[in-house]
Each structure stands twice: as structure tokens, then as C-alpha cells.
Short mmCIF file of C-alpha atoms and ligand atoms in Angstrom, two decimals:
data_model
loop_
_atom_site.label_atom_id
_atom_site.label_comp_id
_atom_site.label_asym_id
_atom_site.label_seq_id
_atom_site.Cartn_x
_atom_site.Cartn_y
_atom_site.Cartn_z
CA MET H 279 68.56 38.02 102.64
CA ALA H 280 71.02 36.20 100.39
CA LYS H 281 74.49 37.73 100.34
CA ASN H 282 75.95 39.11 97.13
CA GLY H 283 78.23 36.71 95.30
CA LEU H 284 81.76 37.36 94.06
CA LEU H 285 80.75 38.60 90.63
CA GLU H 286 78.12 41.02 91.94
CA ARG H 287 80.65 42.41 94.39
CA LEU H 288 83.35 42.79 91.73
CA ALA H 289 80.87 44.59 89.48
CA ALA H 290 80.25 47.06 92.31
CA GLY H 291 83.88 47.65 93.34
CA PRO H 292 87.04 46.09 94.76
CA VAL H 293 86.97 42.77 96.62
CA ILE H 294 89.64 42.10 99.25
CA CYS H 295 90.95 38.59 99.81
CA ALA H 296 93.48 38.14 102.61
CA GLU H 297 95.99 35.36 101.99
CA GLY H 298 99.30 34.38 103.55
CA TYR H 299 98.08 32.14 106.36
CA LEU H 300 101.13 29.86 106.05
CA PHE H 301 103.66 32.55 106.88
CA GLU H 302 101.61 34.12 109.65
CA LEU H 303 100.90 30.82 111.42
CA GLU H 304 104.56 29.84 111.03
CA ARG H 305 105.58 33.06 112.78
CA ARG H 306 103.07 32.32 115.54
CA GLY H 307 104.58 28.86 116.07
CA TYR H 308 101.83 26.60 114.74
CA LEU H 309 103.18 25.52 111.38
CA GLN H 310 106.56 24.44 110.03
CA ALA H 311 108.49 26.30 107.33
CA GLY H 312 109.78 23.92 104.68
CA ALA H 313 107.07 21.43 103.82
CA TYR H 314 104.55 24.17 104.70
CA VAL H 315 101.59 21.86 105.25
CA PRO H 316 98.61 23.39 107.11
CA GLU H 317 98.60 20.73 109.85
CA VAL H 318 97.46 23.54 112.16
CA VAL H 319 93.95 23.04 110.75
CA LEU H 320 93.68 19.72 112.63
CA ASP H 321 96.16 20.30 115.43
CA PHE H 322 95.28 23.87 116.53
CA PRO H 323 92.02 24.73 114.74
CA GLU H 324 91.33 27.65 117.09
CA GLN H 325 94.47 29.37 115.74
CA VAL H 326 93.19 29.17 112.17
CA GLU H 327 89.82 30.45 113.30
CA ASN H 328 91.46 33.38 115.13
CA LEU H 329 93.57 34.34 112.15
CA HIS H 330 90.57 34.27 109.82
CA ARG H 331 88.76 36.49 112.31
CA ASP H 332 91.73 38.91 112.48
CA PHE H 333 91.63 39.30 108.71
CA LEU H 334 87.84 39.63 108.67
CA ARG H 335 88.03 42.46 111.22
CA ALA H 336 90.79 44.05 109.13
CA GLY H 337 88.52 44.21 106.08
CA SER H 338 88.85 40.99 104.11
CA ASP H 339 85.72 40.33 102.04
CA VAL H 340 86.70 36.70 101.55
CA ILE H 341 87.59 33.95 103.99
CA GLU H 342 89.69 31.54 102.01
CA ALA H 343 89.63 28.02 103.40
CA PHE H 344 93.12 27.14 104.55
CA THR H 345 93.63 24.19 102.23
CA TYR H 346 96.74 25.58 100.56
CA TYR H 347 99.14 22.61 100.30
CA ALA H 348 96.52 20.38 101.98
CA HIS H 349 96.75 18.17 98.93
CA ARG H 350 97.65 14.52 98.49
CA GLU H 351 101.25 15.07 97.39
CA LYS H 352 102.09 17.18 100.45
CA LEU H 353 100.24 14.99 102.94
CA ARG H 354 102.09 11.97 101.58
CA LEU H 355 105.39 13.84 102.00
CA ILE H 356 104.80 14.37 105.72
CA GLY H 357 103.23 10.94 106.29
CA ARG H 358 99.70 12.19 107.01
CA GLU H 359 97.88 11.09 103.89
CA ASN H 360 95.09 9.64 106.04
CA ASP H 361 94.39 13.12 107.33
CA LEU H 362 93.84 14.58 103.87
CA GLU H 363 90.05 14.55 103.87
CA PRO H 364 89.55 15.58 107.52
CA MET H 365 92.06 18.42 107.05
CA ASN H 366 90.21 19.76 104.01
CA ARG H 367 86.75 19.39 105.54
CA GLN H 368 87.84 21.02 108.78
CA ALA H 369 89.53 23.95 106.98
CA LEU H 370 86.35 24.55 105.00
CA ALA H 371 84.18 24.36 108.13
CA ILE H 372 86.40 26.88 109.97
CA ALA H 373 86.30 29.31 107.05
CA LYS H 374 82.51 29.02 106.84
CA LYS H 375 82.09 29.62 110.55
CA VAL H 376 84.14 32.82 110.54
CA ALA H 377 82.71 34.15 107.26
CA ALA H 378 79.23 33.90 108.79
CA GLU H 379 80.31 36.30 111.54
CA GLY H 380 80.57 39.03 108.91
CA ASP H 381 79.34 39.55 105.39
CA ALA H 382 82.26 37.59 103.93
CA LEU H 383 82.34 35.11 101.09
CA VAL H 384 83.86 31.66 101.57
CA ALA H 385 86.39 30.49 99.01
CA GLY H 386 87.62 26.98 98.37
CA ASN H 387 91.28 26.75 97.47
CA ILE H 388 93.52 24.58 95.30
CA CYS H 389 97.12 25.38 94.46
CA ASN H 390 100.36 24.34 92.82
CA THR H 391 100.77 20.57 93.12
CA ASN H 392 104.51 20.40 92.39
CA VAL H 393 103.63 17.26 90.42
CA PHE H 394 102.78 18.83 87.05
CA LYS H 395 105.28 18.46 84.21
CA ALA H 396 104.74 19.81 80.69
CA GLY H 397 103.89 17.04 78.24
CA ASP H 398 103.59 14.34 80.93
CA ALA H 399 100.12 12.80 80.65
CA ASP H 400 100.57 10.70 83.78
CA ALA H 401 101.48 13.77 85.84
CA ALA H 402 98.47 15.60 84.39
CA ARG H 403 96.18 12.74 85.49
CA GLN H 404 97.63 12.84 88.99
CA VAL H 405 97.16 16.62 89.18
CA ARG H 406 93.56 16.33 88.02
CA ALA H 407 92.80 13.67 90.63
CA MET H 408 94.30 15.84 93.38
CA TYR H 409 92.21 18.83 92.30
CA GLU H 410 89.04 16.77 91.88
CA GLU H 411 89.07 15.49 95.43
CA GLN H 412 89.76 18.91 96.95
CA VAL H 413 87.17 20.67 94.78
CA ALA H 414 84.58 18.01 95.69
CA TRP H 415 85.12 18.70 99.41
CA ALA H 416 84.83 22.46 98.77
CA THR H 417 81.61 21.92 96.83
CA ASP H 418 80.20 19.77 99.65
CA ALA H 419 80.93 22.67 102.00
CA GLU H 420 78.91 24.97 99.71
CA VAL H 421 81.65 27.55 99.19
CA ASP H 422 80.83 30.71 97.22
CA PHE H 423 83.67 30.35 94.72
CA ILE H 424 86.96 28.52 94.22
CA ILE H 425 90.49 29.88 93.91
CA ALA H 426 93.31 28.13 92.05
CA GLU H 427 96.43 29.93 93.19
CA THR H 428 100.21 30.14 93.08
CA ILE H 429 100.33 28.10 89.88
CA SER H 430 103.37 28.64 87.68
CA TRP H 431 102.44 26.36 84.76
CA LEU H 432 99.68 27.38 82.34
CA GLY H 433 99.05 23.67 81.75
CA GLU H 434 98.43 23.07 85.45
CA ALA H 435 96.17 26.15 85.69
CA GLU H 436 94.13 24.81 82.76
CA ILE H 437 93.49 21.55 84.61
CA ALA H 438 92.59 23.44 87.81
CA LEU H 439 90.18 25.68 85.94
CA ASP H 440 88.57 22.76 84.13
CA VAL H 441 87.94 21.00 87.45
CA ILE H 442 86.50 24.16 89.03
CA ARG H 443 84.30 24.81 85.99
CA GLN H 444 82.51 21.47 86.52
CA THR H 445 81.10 22.90 89.75
CA LYS H 446 79.54 25.96 88.01
CA LEU H 447 80.96 28.12 90.82
CA PRO H 448 82.93 31.27 89.97
CA ALA H 449 86.61 30.53 89.32
CA VAL H 450 89.59 32.68 90.30
CA VAL H 451 92.96 31.69 88.81
CA THR H 452 96.17 33.38 89.95
CA PHE H 453 99.60 32.59 88.60
CA ALA H 454 102.88 32.63 90.50
CA LEU H 455 105.51 34.40 88.44
CA HIS H 456 109.10 33.45 89.21
CA LYS H 457 112.30 35.31 88.30
CA GLU H 458 111.97 34.75 84.54
CA GLY H 459 108.75 36.76 84.45
CA LYS H 460 106.89 34.10 82.50
CA LEU H 461 105.09 30.84 83.15
CA ARG H 462 107.24 27.72 83.46
CA ASP H 463 105.86 26.43 80.16
CA GLY H 464 107.13 29.59 78.47
CA PHE H 465 103.96 31.69 78.16
CA ARG H 466 103.97 35.40 78.88
CA PRO H 467 101.61 36.34 81.72
CA GLY H 468 99.31 38.23 79.35
CA GLU H 469 99.10 35.29 76.95
CA ALA H 470 98.47 32.81 79.75
CA ALA H 471 95.79 35.04 81.29
CA LYS H 472 94.01 35.38 77.93
CA ARG H 473 93.99 31.62 77.56
CA ILE H 474 92.48 31.27 81.05
CA GLU H 475 89.86 33.89 80.18
CA ASP H 476 88.97 31.98 77.00
CA LEU H 477 88.57 28.80 79.05
CA GLY H 478 85.93 30.47 81.21
CA ALA H 479 87.60 31.86 84.35
CA ASP H 480 85.88 34.77 86.09
CA VAL H 481 89.02 36.36 87.53
CA VAL H 482 92.65 35.96 86.50
CA GLY H 483 95.84 37.50 87.84
CA LEU H 484 98.93 37.02 89.96
CA ASN H 485 99.55 36.08 93.58
CA CYS H 486 102.56 35.45 95.81
CA ILE H 487 106.29 35.40 94.91
CA ARG H 488 106.66 39.08 93.92
CA GLY H 489 106.27 42.29 95.88
CA ALA H 490 104.02 44.95 94.37
CA ARG H 491 106.95 46.78 92.81
CA THR H 492 107.97 43.85 90.60
CA MET H 493 104.47 42.39 90.21
CA MET H 494 102.50 45.40 89.00
CA PRO H 495 104.10 45.70 85.52
CA PHE H 496 102.87 42.15 84.83
CA VAL H 497 99.47 42.87 86.34
CA GLU H 498 99.24 45.78 83.89
CA GLU H 499 100.11 43.40 81.05
CA ILE H 500 97.33 41.05 82.15
CA ARG H 501 94.83 43.92 82.58
CA ALA H 502 95.49 44.91 78.94
CA ALA H 503 95.19 41.31 77.69
CA VAL H 504 91.83 40.28 79.19
CA SER H 505 88.36 41.70 79.71
CA ILE H 506 87.44 39.68 82.83
CA HIS H 507 88.32 40.89 86.35
CA VAL H 508 92.00 40.91 87.28
CA ALA H 509 93.60 39.90 90.59
CA ALA H 510 96.76 41.19 92.26
CA LEU H 511 97.98 39.71 95.56
CA PRO H 512 101.67 40.53 96.04
CA VAL H 513 103.85 39.51 98.94
CA PRO H 514 104.60 42.35 101.38
CA TYR H 515 108.32 42.52 100.63
CA ARG H 516 110.53 45.04 98.83
CA THR H 517 111.48 43.01 95.78
CA THR H 518 113.67 44.74 93.19
CA THR H 519 114.58 44.53 89.51
CA ALA H 520 117.74 42.61 90.46
CA GLU H 521 115.92 40.42 92.99
CA PRO H 522 112.33 40.37 91.71
CA THR H 523 111.02 37.50 93.86
CA PHE H 524 111.00 36.93 97.61
CA GLU H 525 112.98 33.73 97.14
CA SER H 526 115.79 35.73 95.51
CA LEU H 527 116.10 38.50 98.13
CA THR H 528 119.49 38.54 99.86
CA ASP H 529 120.36 40.49 102.97
CA LYS H 530 123.03 43.10 102.17
CA ASP H 531 123.87 44.02 105.75
CA PRO H 532 127.15 42.24 106.60
CA GLU H 533 126.41 42.67 110.31
CA CYS H 534 123.35 40.43 109.86
CA ALA H 535 123.76 38.44 106.66
CA HIS H 536 126.51 36.16 108.01
CA CYS H 537 124.18 34.44 110.46
CA ILE H 538 121.53 33.46 107.90
CA PRO H 539 121.86 29.76 106.93
CA ASP H 540 122.95 29.41 103.29
CA GLY H 541 122.69 33.19 102.98
CA ARG H 542 119.09 32.72 101.86
CA SER H 543 116.63 35.10 103.46
CA PHE H 544 113.63 33.12 102.18
CA PRO H 545 111.49 32.12 103.92
CA VAL H 546 112.06 32.96 107.60
CA ALA H 547 114.63 35.79 107.46
CA LEU H 548 112.69 38.16 105.23
CA ASP H 549 111.86 40.57 108.06
CA PRO H 550 114.22 43.36 106.92
CA PHE H 551 112.51 43.44 103.53
CA GLN H 552 108.98 43.87 104.88
CA VAL H 553 107.01 46.74 103.35
CA THR H 554 105.20 49.23 105.53
CA ARG H 555 101.43 49.49 105.63
CA TYR H 556 101.74 52.77 103.71
CA GLU H 557 103.32 50.91 100.80
CA ILE H 558 100.39 48.46 100.86
CA ALA H 559 98.06 51.46 100.70
CA GLU H 560 100.02 52.77 97.68
CA PHE H 561 99.68 49.37 96.02
CA ALA H 562 95.92 49.39 96.65
CA ARG H 563 95.48 52.82 95.06
CA GLN H 564 97.70 51.96 92.09
CA ALA H 565 95.87 48.69 91.43
CA ASN H 566 92.46 50.29 91.84
CA ASP H 567 93.39 53.09 89.40
CA MET H 568 94.46 50.41 86.94
CA GLY H 569 91.02 48.79 87.14
CA VAL H 570 92.27 45.80 89.11
CA ARG H 571 89.42 44.82 91.39
CA TYR H 572 90.42 41.61 93.20
CA LEU H 573 93.06 42.64 95.73
CA GLY H 574 94.94 41.07 98.58
CA VAL H 575 98.32 40.39 100.11
CA CYS H 576 100.00 36.98 100.17
CA CYS H 577 102.76 35.30 102.23
CA GLY H 578 104.04 37.63 104.93
CA ALA H 579 100.79 39.57 105.25
CA GLY H 580 99.45 40.50 108.65
CA PRO H 581 96.06 41.94 109.54
CA HIS H 582 97.59 45.45 109.62
CA HIS H 583 98.39 45.16 105.90
CA ILE H 584 94.82 44.17 105.07
CA ARG H 585 93.43 47.04 107.16
CA ALA H 586 95.75 49.47 105.30
CA LEU H 587 94.54 48.04 102.00
CA ALA H 588 90.89 48.40 103.02
CA GLU H 589 91.37 51.95 104.28
CA ALA H 590 93.18 52.95 101.07
CA LEU H 591 90.02 51.87 99.24
CA GLY H 592 87.98 54.21 101.43
CA ARG H 593 86.66 51.64 103.87
CA ARG H 594 86.57 51.54 107.64
CA PRO H 595 86.59 47.94 108.80
CA PRO H 596 86.08 47.12 112.51
CA ALA H 597 89.86 47.07 113.13
CA SER H 598 90.05 50.72 112.00
CA ARG H 599 88.88 51.60 115.48
CA PHE H 600 92.53 51.09 116.42
CA SER H 601 94.21 52.68 113.40
CA PRO H 602 97.06 55.00 114.38
CA ASP H 603 96.29 58.36 115.94
CA MET H 604 99.47 60.11 117.01
CA SER H 605 97.70 63.20 118.33
CA LYS H 606 97.86 61.76 121.85
CA HIS H 607 101.44 60.53 121.68
CA TYR H 608 103.32 61.93 124.65
CA ALA H 609 106.00 63.66 122.55
CA TYR H 610 104.78 63.82 118.93
CA GLY H 611 101.17 64.53 119.86
CA THR H 612 99.20 67.74 119.45
CA ASP H 613 96.64 67.34 122.24
CA PRO H 614 96.81 70.47 124.45
CA ARG H 615 96.61 68.29 127.58
CA LEU H 616 100.02 66.80 126.81
CA LYS H 617 103.02 68.11 128.69
CA GLN H 618 104.72 70.88 126.73
CA GLU H 619 108.21 69.86 127.90
CA ASN H 620 107.77 66.39 126.38
CA ARG H 621 106.51 67.82 123.10
CA GLU H 622 109.55 70.09 122.93
CA TYR H 623 111.79 67.12 123.67
CA ALA H 624 110.37 65.30 120.58
CA LYS H 625 113.26 66.51 118.41
CA ASN H 626 115.63 64.57 120.69
CA LEU H 627 113.86 61.22 120.26
ZN1 ZN G 936 102.06 33.45 99.04
#
């Protein structure tokens, strides 16, 4: 039996897409912060496979091929341009393999090129060429749909969408919204999303950069501006009005802040800002109530966040077998077989 595609699933309810492989594999010691190139795909493919599987078990409906920043500009920067095609093809093959273990969709992925410049035709040509080669590899791999993500220029998103549209596959476009709260070419998120809708995208929204608290007002703006499905994939950090992006978060604890190089918590000293899984559950309910159907968590996400998201939507993915149950905790538990003296001691813990 053929599996349901993205649009059928979105029509029926929320679709979960786990993201954030870069941060998680960096923490695990298989990828370098800075250039953030997914060399792990070629060098430690079993680690990528395991992480996909962790997210699948936690409830992700989509396995997104780990081709984020596996584009020509980045590969050139680290001197591995010759590995560009093998890296993309391998990432796609790994995603397909794991998706087939469940009922998951496989997504191809293109992202911010860091080459685009408003009004620069040569840059636009370069961006298009980078997207065309990656989208062609994704099409060869017979992905179910393609995501263009973390793009902060409307102009760049338009090129990405145009390239995806040639494939006839469903297109998801998510913008990255920096401190200014608008696209780098000056458009408000709602305006930019409407433009992307008019150009034929199937899903539009925001990913990365902002935690739910500072992302959701803009997601609401987008929800009101378009009639296609809307996506929200925040980072799992407590961003604030004063520091609305994870790049701008600064540690306020003088006992700790002094040892952080340049005083910049991004990207590898963000631990104290991490949200709890309960906050992810709150985000899921809020987004769902708003009619936002394409949900996930970006950089910083772990499988426990995705499981919390799935459970908040009323699901019980395989990893829910190990969701917390404090009834058998030696001190806080309620099980009558527990020692009474330990339960009484709980107030002293
Ligand atoms: Zn991200």
C-alpha cells in the first residue's frame, strides 16, 4: 500500500518534522561547530542513521536528509568540494533507509547559501546552480517532498521555491527570522509568506533562530496572511524580547559568563537557556490551536523534545514506552511497595 504523502497527512492533522541534526551531532562529537558542514554523513554515516532512528522512534513523521549546508559554497570553504555529490547522495540514502523502518516521509533539503545578495544577478545565478544540483540529487533519490529552510532573504527563498517547483514535488519553505523580525530584504514575515504562497509553495513558515516565545507572534502573522499550511520549528531555547534570537542570548550568571569566549553563548554554550520538554509540549498545543500543522524543533533539539511534541499532540510513539513515570521513584513515588521512610524523607531532597 502506498504511503500517504505530505499534503494528505497535513489535511488529516499535524505533521512532525525533527530538525537540528547539526547541533546534536556536534554535541556527540561527530561534527564541528563553526563551518557546520555535515561531514559526518561520509565520515560516520552510522551516527546519522542512529540519530534519524532516535527521532523516528520519538515521533517524527519526516526523515529529513541531512544535506543542510552540504552545498557547494560550504564544501569549498572546508576544501571538500569533491565530496559534494557523494555527501548529498549518501545523506539521502541514509534518510530513505531509516524512513522505511517506519511510516515516515523522506524530505530533501536545501538551505541558506550565504551567497545571495539583493539585486546581484551573478549571486542569484550561483544560488540557483547550487540549489539545482542538490534538488536533482534529491529527485534522483525519489524523496517525498523538498524543504527549503533557514532562509533569511525572500529573494533567495523565491529561487529555492522555483527550483523545487520544477520537480512537481510538494515544497516547504521556512524563513529564518533574525533580530530585526523581518527578512533581510526588508519584507515582513507575513508579506514574504504570502509571496511564497502565490508562487506555489505548499507549506510556509519559520524555522531556527528563535525560541517559541519570540517566534510564535510571527507565526501568527503568517497564519493570518496565507491560506496554505504553516510551519513552526523553533529552537529549544528561552529567547526573550530583549534577546529574541539564540545568537543574541548572553549568559547573565557572573559565576559562569566570564569563561565563555567572547561572552557569546551561541552556539556551544547555550545549555543554560535550554527549554524543558514541558515547554515544547506547550508550544505544540499553542501552535496546534492556532491551526499550524507542520511542527518541529530545530537546532538544539533532542529526541526527548520530539517525543514531548508528539505526546502533546495526543500520540504515543515507540519512545513513549520510556516516558517519565515517577510513581516508582524511591522517594517521590506512590507505589505502596516503596519504603515509607524514603517517601517521608522526600521533603529533604
Ligand atoms: Zn536550526
